[in-house]
Coordinates of C-alpha atoms in Angstrom, one line a residue:
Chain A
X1 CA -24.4 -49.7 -1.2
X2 CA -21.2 -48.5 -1.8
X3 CA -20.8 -44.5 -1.5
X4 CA -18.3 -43.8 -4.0
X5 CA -20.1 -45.3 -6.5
X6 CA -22.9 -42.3 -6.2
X7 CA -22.2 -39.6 -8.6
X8 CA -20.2 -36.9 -6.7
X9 CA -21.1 -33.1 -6.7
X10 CA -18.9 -30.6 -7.0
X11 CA -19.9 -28.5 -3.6
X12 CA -18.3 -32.2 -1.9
X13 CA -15.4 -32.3 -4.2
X14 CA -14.3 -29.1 -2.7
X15 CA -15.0 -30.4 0.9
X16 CA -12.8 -33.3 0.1
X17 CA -9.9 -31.5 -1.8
X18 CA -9.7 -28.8 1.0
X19 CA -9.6 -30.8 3.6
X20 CA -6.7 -32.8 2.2
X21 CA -5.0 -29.4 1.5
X22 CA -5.3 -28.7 5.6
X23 CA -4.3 -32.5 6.2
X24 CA -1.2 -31.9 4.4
X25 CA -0.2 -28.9 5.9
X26 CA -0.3 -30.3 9.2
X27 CA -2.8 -27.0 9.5
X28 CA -6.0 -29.3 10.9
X29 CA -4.6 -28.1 14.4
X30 CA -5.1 -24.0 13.8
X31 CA -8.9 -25.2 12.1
X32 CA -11.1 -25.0 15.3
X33 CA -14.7 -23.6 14.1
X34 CA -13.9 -20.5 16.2
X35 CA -10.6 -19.6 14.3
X36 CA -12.3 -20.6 10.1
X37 CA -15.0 -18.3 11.2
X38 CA -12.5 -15.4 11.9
X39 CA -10.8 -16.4 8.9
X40 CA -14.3 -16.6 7.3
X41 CA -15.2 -13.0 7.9
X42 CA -12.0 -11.2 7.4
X43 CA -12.1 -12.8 3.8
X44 CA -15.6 -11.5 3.8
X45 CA -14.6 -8.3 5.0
X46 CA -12.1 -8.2 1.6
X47 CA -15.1 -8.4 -0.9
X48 CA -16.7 -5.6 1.4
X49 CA -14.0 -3.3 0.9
X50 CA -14.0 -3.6 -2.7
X51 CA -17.7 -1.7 -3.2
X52 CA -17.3 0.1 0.1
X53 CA -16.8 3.8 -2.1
X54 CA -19.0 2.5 -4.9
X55 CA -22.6 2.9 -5.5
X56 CA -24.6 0.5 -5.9
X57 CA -25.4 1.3 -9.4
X58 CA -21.1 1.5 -9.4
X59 CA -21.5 -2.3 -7.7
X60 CA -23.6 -3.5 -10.5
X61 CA -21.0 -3.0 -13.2
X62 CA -17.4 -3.2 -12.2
X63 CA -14.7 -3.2 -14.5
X64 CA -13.4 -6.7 -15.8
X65 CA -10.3 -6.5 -13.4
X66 CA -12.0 -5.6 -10.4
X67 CA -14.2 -8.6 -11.1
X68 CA -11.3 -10.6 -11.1
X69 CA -10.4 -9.6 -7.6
X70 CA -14.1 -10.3 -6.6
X71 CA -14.2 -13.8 -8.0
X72 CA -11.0 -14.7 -5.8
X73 CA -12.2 -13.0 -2.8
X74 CA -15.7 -15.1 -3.3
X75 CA -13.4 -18.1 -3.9
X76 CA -12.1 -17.4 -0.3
X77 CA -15.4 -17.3 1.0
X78 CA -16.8 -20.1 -0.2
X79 CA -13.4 -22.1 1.0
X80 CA -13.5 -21.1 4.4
X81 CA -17.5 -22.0 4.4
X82 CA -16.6 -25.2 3.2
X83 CA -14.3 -25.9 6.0
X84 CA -16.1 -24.5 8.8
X85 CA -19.3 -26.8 8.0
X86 CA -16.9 -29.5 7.5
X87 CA -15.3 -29.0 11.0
X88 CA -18.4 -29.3 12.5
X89 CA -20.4 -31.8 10.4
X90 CA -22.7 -29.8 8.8
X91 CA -24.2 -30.5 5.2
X92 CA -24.4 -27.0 3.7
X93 CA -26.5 -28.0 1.0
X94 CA -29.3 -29.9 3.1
X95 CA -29.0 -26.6 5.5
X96 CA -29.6 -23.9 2.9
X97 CA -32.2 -25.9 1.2
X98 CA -33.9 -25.6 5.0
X99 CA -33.0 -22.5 5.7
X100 CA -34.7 -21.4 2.5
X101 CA -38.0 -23.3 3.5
X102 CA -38.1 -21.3 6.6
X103 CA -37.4 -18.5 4.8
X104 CA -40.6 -18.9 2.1
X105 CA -42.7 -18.8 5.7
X106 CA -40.9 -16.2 7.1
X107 CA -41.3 -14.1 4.4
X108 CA -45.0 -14.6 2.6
X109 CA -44.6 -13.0 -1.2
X110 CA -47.8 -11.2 -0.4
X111 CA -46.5 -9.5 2.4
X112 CA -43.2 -8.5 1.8
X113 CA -43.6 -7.5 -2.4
X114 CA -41.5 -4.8 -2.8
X115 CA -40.2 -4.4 0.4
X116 CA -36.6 -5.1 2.4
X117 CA -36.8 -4.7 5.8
X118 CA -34.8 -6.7 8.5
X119 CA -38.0 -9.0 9.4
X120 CA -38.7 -7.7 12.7
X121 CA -39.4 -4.8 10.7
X122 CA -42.2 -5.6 8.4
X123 CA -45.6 -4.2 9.3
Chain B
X1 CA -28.0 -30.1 -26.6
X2 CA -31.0 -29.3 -24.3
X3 CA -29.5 -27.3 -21.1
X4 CA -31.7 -28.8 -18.9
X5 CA -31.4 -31.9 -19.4
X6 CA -28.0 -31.7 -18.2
X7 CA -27.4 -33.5 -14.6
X8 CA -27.7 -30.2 -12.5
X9 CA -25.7 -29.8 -9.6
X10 CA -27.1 -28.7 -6.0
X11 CA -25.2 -25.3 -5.8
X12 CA -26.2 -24.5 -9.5
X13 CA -30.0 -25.6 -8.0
X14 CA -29.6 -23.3 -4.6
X15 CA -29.1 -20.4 -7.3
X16 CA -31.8 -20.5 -9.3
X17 CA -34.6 -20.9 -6.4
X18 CA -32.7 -17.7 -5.0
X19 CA -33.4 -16.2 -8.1
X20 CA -36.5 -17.4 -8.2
X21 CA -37.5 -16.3 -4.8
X22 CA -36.0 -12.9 -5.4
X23 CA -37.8 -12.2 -8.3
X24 CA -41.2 -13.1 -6.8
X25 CA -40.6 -10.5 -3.6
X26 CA -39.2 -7.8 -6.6
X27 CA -36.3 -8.2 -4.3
X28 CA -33.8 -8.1 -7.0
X29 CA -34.1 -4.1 -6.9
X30 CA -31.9 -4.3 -3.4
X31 CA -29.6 -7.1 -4.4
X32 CA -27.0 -4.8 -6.1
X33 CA -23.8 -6.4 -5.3
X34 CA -22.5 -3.7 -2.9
X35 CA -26.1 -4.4 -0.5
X36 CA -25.6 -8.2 -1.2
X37 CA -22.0 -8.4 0.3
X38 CA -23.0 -6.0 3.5
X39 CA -25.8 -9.0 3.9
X40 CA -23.0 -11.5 3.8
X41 CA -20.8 -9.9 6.0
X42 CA -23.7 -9.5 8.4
X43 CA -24.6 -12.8 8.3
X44 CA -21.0 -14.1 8.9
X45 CA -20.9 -12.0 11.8
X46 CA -23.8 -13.9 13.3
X47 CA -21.5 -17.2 13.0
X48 CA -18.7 -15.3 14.9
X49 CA -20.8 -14.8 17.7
X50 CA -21.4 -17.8 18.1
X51 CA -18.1 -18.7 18.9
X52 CA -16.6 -15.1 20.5
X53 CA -16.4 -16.5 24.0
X54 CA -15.7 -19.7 23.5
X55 CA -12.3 -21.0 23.6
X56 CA -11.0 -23.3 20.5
X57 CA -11.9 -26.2 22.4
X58 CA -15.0 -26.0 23.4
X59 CA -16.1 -24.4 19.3
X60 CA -14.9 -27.9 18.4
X61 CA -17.5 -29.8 20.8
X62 CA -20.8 -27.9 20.9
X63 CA -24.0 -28.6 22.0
X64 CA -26.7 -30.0 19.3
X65 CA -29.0 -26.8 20.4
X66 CA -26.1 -24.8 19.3
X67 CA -25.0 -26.4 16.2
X68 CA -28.5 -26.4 15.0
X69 CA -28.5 -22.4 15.3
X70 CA -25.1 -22.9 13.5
X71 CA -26.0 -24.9 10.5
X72 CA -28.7 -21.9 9.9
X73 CA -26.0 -19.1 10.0
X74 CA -24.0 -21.2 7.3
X75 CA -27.0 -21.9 5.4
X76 CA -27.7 -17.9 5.2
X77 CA -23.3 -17.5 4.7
X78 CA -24.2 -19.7 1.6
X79 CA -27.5 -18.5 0.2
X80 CA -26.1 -15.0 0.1
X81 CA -23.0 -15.7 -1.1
X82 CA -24.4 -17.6 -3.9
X83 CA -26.9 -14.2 -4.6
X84 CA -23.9 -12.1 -4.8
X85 CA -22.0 -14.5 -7.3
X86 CA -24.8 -14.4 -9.5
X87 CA -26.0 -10.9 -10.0
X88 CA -21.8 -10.9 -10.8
X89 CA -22.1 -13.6 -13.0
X90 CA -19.8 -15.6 -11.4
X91 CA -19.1 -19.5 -11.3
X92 CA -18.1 -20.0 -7.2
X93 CA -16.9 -23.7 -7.9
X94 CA -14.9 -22.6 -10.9
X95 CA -13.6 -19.5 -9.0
X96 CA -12.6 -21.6 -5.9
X97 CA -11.1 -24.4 -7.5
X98 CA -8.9 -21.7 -9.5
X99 CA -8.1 -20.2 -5.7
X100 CA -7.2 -23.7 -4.8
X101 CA -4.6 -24.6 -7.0
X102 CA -3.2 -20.6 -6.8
X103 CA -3.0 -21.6 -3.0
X104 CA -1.3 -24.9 -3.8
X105 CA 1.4 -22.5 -5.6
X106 CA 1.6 -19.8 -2.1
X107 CA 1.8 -22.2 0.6
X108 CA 4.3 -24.9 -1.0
X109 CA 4.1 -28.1 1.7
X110 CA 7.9 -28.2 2.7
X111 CA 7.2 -24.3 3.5
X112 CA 4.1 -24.1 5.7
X113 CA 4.4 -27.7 7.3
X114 CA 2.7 -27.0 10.7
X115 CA 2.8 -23.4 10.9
X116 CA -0.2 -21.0 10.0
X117 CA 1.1 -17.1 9.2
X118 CA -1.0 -14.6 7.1
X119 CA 1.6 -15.2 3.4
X120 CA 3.4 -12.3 3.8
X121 CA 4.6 -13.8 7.5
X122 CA 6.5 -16.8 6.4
X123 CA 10.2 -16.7 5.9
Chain C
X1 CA 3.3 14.3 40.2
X2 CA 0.2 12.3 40.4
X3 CA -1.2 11.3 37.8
X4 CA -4.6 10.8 39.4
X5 CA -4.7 15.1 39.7
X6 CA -4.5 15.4 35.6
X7 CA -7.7 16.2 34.2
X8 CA -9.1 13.1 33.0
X9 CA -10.1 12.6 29.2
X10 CA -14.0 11.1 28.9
X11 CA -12.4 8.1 26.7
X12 CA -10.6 7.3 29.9
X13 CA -12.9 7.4 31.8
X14 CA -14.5 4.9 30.4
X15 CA -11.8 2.8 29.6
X16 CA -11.8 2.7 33.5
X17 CA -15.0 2.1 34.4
X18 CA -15.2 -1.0 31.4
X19 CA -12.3 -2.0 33.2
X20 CA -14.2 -2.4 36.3
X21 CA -17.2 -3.8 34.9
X22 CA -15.2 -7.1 33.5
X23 CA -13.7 -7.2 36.6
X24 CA -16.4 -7.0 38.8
X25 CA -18.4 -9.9 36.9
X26 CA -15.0 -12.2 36.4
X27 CA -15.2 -11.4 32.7
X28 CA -11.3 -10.4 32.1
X29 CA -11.0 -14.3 31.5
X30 CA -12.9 -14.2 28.6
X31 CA -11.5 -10.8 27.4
X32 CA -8.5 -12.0 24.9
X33 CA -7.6 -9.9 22.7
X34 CA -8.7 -12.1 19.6
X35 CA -12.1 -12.8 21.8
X36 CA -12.6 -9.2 21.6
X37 CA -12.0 -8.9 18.2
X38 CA -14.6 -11.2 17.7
X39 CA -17.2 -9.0 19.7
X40 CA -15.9 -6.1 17.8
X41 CA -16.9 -7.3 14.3
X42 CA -20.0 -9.0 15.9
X43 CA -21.2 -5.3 16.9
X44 CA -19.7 -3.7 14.1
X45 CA -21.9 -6.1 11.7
X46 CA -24.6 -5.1 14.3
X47 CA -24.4 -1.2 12.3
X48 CA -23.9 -2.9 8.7
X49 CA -26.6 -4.6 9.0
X50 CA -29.2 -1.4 9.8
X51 CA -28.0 0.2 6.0
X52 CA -27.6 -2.8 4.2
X53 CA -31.2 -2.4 2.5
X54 CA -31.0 1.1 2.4
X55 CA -29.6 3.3 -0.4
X56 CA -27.0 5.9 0.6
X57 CA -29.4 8.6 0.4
X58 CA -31.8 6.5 3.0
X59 CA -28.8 6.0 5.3
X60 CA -28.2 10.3 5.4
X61 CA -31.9 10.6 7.1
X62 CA -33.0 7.8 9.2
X63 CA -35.6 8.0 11.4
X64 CA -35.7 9.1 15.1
X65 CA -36.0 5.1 16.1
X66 CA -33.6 3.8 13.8
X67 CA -31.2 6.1 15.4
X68 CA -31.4 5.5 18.6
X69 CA -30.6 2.0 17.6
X70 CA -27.6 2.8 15.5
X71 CA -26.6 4.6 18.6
X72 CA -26.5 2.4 21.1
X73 CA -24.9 0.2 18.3
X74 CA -22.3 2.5 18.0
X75 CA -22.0 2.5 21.6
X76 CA -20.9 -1.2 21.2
X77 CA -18.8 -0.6 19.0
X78 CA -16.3 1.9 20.8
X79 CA -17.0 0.2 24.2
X80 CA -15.1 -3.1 22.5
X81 CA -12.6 -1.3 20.5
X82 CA -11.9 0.4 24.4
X83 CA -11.6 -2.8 25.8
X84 CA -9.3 -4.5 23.4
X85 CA -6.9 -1.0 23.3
X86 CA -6.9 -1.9 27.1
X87 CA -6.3 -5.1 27.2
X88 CA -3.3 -4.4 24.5
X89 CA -2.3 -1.6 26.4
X90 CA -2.8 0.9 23.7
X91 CA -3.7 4.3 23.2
X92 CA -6.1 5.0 21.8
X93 CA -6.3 8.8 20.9
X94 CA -2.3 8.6 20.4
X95 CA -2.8 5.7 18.0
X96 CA -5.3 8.1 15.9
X97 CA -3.4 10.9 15.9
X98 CA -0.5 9.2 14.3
X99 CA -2.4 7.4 11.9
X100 CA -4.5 10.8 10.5
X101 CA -0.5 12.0 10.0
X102 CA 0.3 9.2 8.2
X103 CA -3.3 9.2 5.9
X104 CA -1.7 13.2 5.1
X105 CA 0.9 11.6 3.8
X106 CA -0.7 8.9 1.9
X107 CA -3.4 10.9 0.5
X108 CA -2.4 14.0 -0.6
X109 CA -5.0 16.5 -1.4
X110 CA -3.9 17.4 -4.8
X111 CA -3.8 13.6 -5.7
X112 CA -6.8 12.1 -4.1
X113 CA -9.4 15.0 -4.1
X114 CA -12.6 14.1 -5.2
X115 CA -12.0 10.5 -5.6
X116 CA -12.0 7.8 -3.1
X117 CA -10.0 4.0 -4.0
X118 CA -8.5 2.1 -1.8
X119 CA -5.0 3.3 -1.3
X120 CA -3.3 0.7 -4.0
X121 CA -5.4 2.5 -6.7
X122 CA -4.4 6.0 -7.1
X123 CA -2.5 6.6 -10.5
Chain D
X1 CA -20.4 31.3 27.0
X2 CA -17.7 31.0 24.1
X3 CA -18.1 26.8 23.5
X4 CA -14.3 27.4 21.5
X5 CA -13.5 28.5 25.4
X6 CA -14.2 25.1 27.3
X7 CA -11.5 22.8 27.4
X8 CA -11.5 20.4 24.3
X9 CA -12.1 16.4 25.0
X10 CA -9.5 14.4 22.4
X11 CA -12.3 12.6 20.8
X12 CA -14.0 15.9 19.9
X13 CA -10.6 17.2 18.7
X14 CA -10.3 14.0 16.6
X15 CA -13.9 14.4 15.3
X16 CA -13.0 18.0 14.5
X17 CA -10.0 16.8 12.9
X18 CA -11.0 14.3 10.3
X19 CA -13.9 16.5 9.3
X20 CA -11.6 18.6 8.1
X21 CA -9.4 15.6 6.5
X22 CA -12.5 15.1 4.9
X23 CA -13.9 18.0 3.4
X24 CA -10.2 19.3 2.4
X25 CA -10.3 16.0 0.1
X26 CA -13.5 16.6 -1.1
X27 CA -14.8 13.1 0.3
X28 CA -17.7 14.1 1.7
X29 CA -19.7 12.9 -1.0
X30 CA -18.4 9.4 -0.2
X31 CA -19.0 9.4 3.3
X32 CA -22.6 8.1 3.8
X33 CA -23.7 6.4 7.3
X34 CA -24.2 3.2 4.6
X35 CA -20.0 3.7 2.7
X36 CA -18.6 4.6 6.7
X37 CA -20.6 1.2 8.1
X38 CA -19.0 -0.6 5.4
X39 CA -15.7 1.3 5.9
X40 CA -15.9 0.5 9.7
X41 CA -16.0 -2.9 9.2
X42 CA -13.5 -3.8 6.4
X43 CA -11.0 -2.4 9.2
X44 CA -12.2 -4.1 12.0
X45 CA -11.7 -7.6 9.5
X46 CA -7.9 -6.0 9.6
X47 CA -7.7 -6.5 13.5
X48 CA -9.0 -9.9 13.7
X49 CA -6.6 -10.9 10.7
X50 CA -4.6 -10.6 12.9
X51 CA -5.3 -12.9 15.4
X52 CA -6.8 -15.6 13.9
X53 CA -4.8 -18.2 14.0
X54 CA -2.7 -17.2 17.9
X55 CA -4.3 -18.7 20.4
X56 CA -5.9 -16.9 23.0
X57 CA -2.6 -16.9 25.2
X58 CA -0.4 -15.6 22.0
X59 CA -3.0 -12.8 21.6
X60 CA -2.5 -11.8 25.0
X61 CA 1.5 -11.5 24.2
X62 CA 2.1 -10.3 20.5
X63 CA 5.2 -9.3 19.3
X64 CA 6.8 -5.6 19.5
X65 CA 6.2 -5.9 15.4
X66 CA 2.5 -7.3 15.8
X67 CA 1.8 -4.8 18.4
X68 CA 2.5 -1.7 16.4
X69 CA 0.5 -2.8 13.5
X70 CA -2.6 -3.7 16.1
X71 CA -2.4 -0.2 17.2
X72 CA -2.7 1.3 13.9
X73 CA -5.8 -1.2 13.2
X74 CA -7.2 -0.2 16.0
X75 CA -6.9 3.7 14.8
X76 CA -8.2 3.0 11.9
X77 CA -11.6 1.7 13.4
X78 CA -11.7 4.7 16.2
X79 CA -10.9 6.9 13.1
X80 CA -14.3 5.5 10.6
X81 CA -16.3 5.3 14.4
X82 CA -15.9 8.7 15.0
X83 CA -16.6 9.8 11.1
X84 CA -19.8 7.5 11.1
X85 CA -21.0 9.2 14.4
X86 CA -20.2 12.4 12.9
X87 CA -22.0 12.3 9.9
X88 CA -25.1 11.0 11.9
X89 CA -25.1 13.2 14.7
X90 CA -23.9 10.8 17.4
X91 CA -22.1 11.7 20.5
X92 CA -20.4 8.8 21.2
X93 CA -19.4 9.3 24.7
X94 CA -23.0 10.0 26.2
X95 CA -23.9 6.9 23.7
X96 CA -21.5 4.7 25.4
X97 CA -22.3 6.0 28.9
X98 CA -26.3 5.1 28.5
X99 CA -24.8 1.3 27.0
X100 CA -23.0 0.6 29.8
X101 CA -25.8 1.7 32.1
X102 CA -28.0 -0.6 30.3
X103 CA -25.6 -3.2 30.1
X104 CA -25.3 -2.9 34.7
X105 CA -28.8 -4.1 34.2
X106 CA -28.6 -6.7 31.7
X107 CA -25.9 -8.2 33.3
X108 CA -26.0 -8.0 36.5
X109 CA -23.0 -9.4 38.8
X110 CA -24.3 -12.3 40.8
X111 CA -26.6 -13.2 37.5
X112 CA -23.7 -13.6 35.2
X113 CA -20.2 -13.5 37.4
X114 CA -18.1 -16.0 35.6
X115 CA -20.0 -16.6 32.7
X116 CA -19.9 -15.5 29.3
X117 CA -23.0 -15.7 27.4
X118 CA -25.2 -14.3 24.6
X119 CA -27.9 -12.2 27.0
X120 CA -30.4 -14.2 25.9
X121 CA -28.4 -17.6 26.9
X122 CA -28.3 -16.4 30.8
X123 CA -30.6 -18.8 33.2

């Protein structure tokens, strides 16, 4: 069965299109897993900063051009993800629809209603 | 046109079971964007240790035991990052593919060729 | 004069004694200064990661047990940020000073009091 | 016996110092353990900007240029350190002299000479 012929999702066109940005650049070299997750959390680090003096009530309704900023800086985020798992082989959707299963058992509805604790935490 | 009968795509999917398994726990009191991005950040800084003490090399060839721990730490990168977009109503894949082509115009080919500076370092 | 009869300053002192620890275990070959910026943000995320649940109000009165934890997290922190000053050879305390003259100068009292934004958001 | 009569340590000076940057400004109010953690670590993103994409050698030999912004980074962590231990109550030298004690027996020389792992990747 021929591959391209599946219907393509968007998370992979972005996989694709980024690493041909990289290829181009001749920047595949400086794209070791160690360096995109450097890269990863100092772009992290940039939406951070933008609710650091807010509150969270502050957080939940920022002004429309402080939400442009935040869209970008998510954009950044989600680009570095992209070609960190890519680096190293990793489907993110097939890992965060595990991760998500182990989370359902890790935290039971009945025991955790109501409550955010780091899950060592919980009873 | 009936919404959901729409082909849905697997990030749009990843956000509504996070919503979904926020709302069950009454978890959505905590996710105010300000807690959601010190979870992201917190997270990321899981993947970094991964990789602190190893050198470039060796984050490019690591053990299966390892990457398995690392696909997890992406998956929770993504699943909070996608919680955070959505309490901000934003589209990520619209938001990075704008970032994409505003990074096509900052780092021209011809100009970055081979070198990797933050923007304001090349010249 | 010998510089070994000057009083010495407690962040020295440790400085000197982390010094010797990595030495003593063959570590400085893993202390790089962008390895050690890893471990920074690793320990650093180590703290974000005790408030990021709480409200700011929580975070003012912790208990007796989460604070001995955020302690010793802290502890990480400024061993780290000792070691990669060291390994730069930095100074630490003289690095402050200058930088609190130059915050006088960037925030003025009159224009900044009572309101906290990020530097590029004053006016 | 007058405390203002020992000799001052330059951390506690420092401490003493931003307080008052602090409280001149009005900023109190913004300082929470949960803001400062937040605070901490959008700074600490600054430093390892900086060396994401050097090799380990380069960031072992940065620039003159490079150097001098590094060492204001590096103040602006010590700087939000101090204010978080502050605001909690930390001393930060006596916290970093019980870490390192624990850390003599977590890692102990002829257990982990030459090797750099997570504690719990030792044996």
């Amino acid at each position: 069965m021929d591959k391209s012929a599946l219907p393509k999702d968007s998370l992979d066109q972005l996989r694709r299109q980024l690493a041909e940005f990289a290829r181009k650049r001749d920047w595949e070299q400086f794209h070791s897993p160690k360096n995109l997750a450097m890269a990863l959390i100092a772009e992290t680090a940039e939406l951070v900063e933008h609710f650091q003096w807010l509150t969270e009530q502050e957080s939940n309704r920022i002004s429309a051009d402080k939400k442009a900023e935040v869209r970008l800086e998510l954009a950044d985020i989600l680009i570095y993800l992209i070609r960190t798992a890519d680096r190293l082989d990793i489907d993110l959707i097939s890992a965060a629809t595990d991760k998500i299963k182990l989370n359902e058992q890790r935290y039971p509805v009945e025991k955790v209603h109501g409550k955010a604790c780091r899950a060592d935490e919980y009873d």
